[in-house]
Tab-separated table of C-alpha atoms in Angstrom:
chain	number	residue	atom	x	y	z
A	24	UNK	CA	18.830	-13.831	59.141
A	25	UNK	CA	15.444	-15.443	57.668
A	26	UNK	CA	14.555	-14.504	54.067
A	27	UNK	CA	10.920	-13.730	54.688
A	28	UNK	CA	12.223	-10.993	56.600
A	29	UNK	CA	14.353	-9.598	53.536
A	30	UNK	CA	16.880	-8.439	55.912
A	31	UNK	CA	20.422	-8.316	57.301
A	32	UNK	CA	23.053	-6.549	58.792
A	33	UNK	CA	26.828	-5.823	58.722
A	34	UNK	CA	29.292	-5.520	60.615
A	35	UNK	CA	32.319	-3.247	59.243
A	36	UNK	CA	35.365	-1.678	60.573
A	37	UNK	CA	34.646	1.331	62.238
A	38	UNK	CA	36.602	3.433	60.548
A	39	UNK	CA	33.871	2.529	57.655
A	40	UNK	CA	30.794	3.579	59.139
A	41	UNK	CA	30.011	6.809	57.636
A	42	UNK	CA	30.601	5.196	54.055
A	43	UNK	CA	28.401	2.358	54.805
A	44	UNK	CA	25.607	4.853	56.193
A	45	UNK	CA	26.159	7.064	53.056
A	46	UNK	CA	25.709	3.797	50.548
A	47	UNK	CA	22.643	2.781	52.786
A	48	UNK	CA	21.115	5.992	52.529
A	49	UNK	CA	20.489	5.904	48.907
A	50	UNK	CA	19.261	2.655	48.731
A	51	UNK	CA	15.870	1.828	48.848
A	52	UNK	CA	14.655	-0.466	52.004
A	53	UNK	CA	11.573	-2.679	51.969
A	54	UNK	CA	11.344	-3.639	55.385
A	55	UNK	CA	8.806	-1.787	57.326
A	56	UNK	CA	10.439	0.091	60.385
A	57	UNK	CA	8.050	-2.535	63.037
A	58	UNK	CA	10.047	-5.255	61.496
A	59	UNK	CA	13.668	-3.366	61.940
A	60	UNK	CA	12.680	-2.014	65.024
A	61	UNK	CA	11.340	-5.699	66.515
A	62	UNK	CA	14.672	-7.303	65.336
A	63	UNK	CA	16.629	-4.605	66.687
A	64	UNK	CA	15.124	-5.396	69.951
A	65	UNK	CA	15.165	-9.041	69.397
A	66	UNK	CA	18.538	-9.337	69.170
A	67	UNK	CA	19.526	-6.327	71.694
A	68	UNK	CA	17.319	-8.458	74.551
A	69	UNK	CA	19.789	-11.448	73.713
A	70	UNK	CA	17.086	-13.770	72.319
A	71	UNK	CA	18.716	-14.248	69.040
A	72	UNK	CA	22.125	-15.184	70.724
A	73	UNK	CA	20.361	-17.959	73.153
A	74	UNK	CA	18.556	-19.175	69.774
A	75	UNK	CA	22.581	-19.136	68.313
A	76	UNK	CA	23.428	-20.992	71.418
A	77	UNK	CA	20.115	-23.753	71.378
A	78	UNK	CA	20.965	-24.012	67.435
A	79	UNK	CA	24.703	-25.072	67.936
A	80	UNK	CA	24.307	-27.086	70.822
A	81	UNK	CA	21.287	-28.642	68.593
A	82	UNK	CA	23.213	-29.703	65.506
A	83	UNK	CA	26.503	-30.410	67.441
A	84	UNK	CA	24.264	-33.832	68.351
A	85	UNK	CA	23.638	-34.370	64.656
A	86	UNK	CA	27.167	-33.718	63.332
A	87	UNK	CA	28.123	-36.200	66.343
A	88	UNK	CA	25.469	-38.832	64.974
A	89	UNK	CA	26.769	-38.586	61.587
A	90	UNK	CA	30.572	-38.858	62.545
A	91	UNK	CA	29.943	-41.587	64.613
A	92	UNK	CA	28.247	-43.443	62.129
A	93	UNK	CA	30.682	-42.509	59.052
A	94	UNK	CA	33.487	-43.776	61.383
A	95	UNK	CA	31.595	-47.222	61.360
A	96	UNK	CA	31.363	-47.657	57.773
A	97	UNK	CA	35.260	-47.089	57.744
A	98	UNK	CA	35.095	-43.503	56.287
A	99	UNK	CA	37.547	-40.520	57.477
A	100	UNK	CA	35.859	-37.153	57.991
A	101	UNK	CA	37.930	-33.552	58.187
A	102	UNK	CA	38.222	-32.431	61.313
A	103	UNK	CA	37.008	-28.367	61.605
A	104	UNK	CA	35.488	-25.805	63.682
A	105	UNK	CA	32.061	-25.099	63.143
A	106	UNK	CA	29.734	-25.489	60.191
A	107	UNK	CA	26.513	-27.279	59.186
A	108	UNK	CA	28.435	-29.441	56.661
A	109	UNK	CA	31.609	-32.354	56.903
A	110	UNK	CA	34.052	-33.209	54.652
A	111	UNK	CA	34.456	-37.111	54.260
A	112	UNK	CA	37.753	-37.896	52.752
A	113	UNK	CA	38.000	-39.831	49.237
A	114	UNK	CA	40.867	-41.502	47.220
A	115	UNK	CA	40.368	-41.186	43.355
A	116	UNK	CA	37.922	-38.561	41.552
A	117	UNK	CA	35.219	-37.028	44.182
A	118	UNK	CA	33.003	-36.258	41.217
A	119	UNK	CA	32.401	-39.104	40.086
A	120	UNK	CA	31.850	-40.800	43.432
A	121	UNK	CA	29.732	-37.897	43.901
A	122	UNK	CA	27.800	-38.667	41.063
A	123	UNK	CA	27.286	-42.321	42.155
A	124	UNK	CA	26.514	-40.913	45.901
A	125	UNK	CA	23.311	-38.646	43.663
A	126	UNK	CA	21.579	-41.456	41.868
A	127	UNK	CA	21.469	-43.680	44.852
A	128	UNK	CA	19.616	-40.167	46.397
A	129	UNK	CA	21.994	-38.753	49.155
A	130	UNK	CA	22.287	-35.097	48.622
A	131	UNK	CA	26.033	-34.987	48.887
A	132	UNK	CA	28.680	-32.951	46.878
A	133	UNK	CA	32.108	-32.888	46.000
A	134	UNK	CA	34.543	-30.962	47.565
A	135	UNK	CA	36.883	-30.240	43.686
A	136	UNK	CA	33.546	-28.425	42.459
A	137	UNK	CA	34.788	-25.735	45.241
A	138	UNK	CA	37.985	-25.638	44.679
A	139	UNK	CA	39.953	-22.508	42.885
A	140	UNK	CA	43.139	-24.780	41.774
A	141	UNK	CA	42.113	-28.204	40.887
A	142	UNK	CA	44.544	-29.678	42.895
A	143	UNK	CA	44.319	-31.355	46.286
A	144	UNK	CA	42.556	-34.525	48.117
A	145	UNK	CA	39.428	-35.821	46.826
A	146	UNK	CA	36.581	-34.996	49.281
A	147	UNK	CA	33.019	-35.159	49.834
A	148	UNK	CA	30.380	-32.487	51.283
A	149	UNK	CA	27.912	-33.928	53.167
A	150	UNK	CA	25.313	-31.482	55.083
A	151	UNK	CA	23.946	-33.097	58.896
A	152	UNK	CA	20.993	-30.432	59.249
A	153	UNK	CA	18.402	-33.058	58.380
A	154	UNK	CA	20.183	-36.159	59.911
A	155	UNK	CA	17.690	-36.156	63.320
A	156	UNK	CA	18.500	-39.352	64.933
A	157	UNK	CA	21.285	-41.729	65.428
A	158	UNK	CA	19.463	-44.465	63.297
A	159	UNK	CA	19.442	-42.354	60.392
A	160	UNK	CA	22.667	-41.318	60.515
A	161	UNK	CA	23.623	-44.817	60.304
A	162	UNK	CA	21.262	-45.754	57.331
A	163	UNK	CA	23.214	-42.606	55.506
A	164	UNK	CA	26.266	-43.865	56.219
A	165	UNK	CA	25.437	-47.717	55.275
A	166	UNK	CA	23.936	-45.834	51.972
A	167	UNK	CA	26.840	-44.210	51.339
A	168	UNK	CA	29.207	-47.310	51.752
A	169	UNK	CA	26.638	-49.456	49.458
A	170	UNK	CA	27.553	-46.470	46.645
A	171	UNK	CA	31.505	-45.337	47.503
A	172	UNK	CA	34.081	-48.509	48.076
């Protein structure tokens, strides 16, 4: 949830609980009960699912700002549901391009370091959390067609 808090929750079949309570039960907790017990009602009030809500509706613009402007520059990007990151699609070795993409100072990855099986399309990762205008999505874009031809 946020790591200062140092904590979390599950959510398990229910045919699991009692395990799950037994296995929480003997482990130590270092959140103070205030904190549980203002989460608990933080979330139970339904403030945490309008901050869900704000938060997608919020980087929906950016991932639209990015796509836009990666469509300009000629590049292809994976379509999928959800996520804070895109996949641009690359011909050739993603690594390498990758690598390129890294000294020129975009924070990008590529998508064969997360593979299992090595095979497959060439791809790279490319987070839009930090992209926060239209003009900067197309200066990342324009950087990223300077570095990947």
């Amino acid at each position: 949830l946020f790591p200062a808090l140092r904590t979390a929750w599950l959510v398990v079949p229910i045919k699991q609980i009692e395990h799950f309570r037994q296995q929480a039960s003997l482990m130590p907790c270092s959140v103070p009960l205030l904190w549980q017990h203002t989460l608990a009602d933080f979330i139970r009030d339904g403030h945490f699912w309008r901050h869900l809500k704000k938060m997608r509706q919020h980087y929906a613009q950016r991932r639209l700002w990015i796509e836009e402007a990666l469509a300009e520059q000629g590049f292809v990007v994976t379509l999928q549901k959800g996520g804070i990151q895109l996949v641009i699609e690359v011909e050739g070795d993603d690594k390498a391009q990758v690598a390129k993409a890294n000294q020129a100072g975009l924070a990008v990855q590529a998508l064969s370091r997360w593979r299992v099986v090595s095979s497959g399309k060439g791809g790279i990762l490319l987070s839009f959390t930090n992209i926060t205008s239209a003009g900067m999505a197309k200066q990342v874009a324009w950087q990223l067609r300077q570095v990947i031809r």
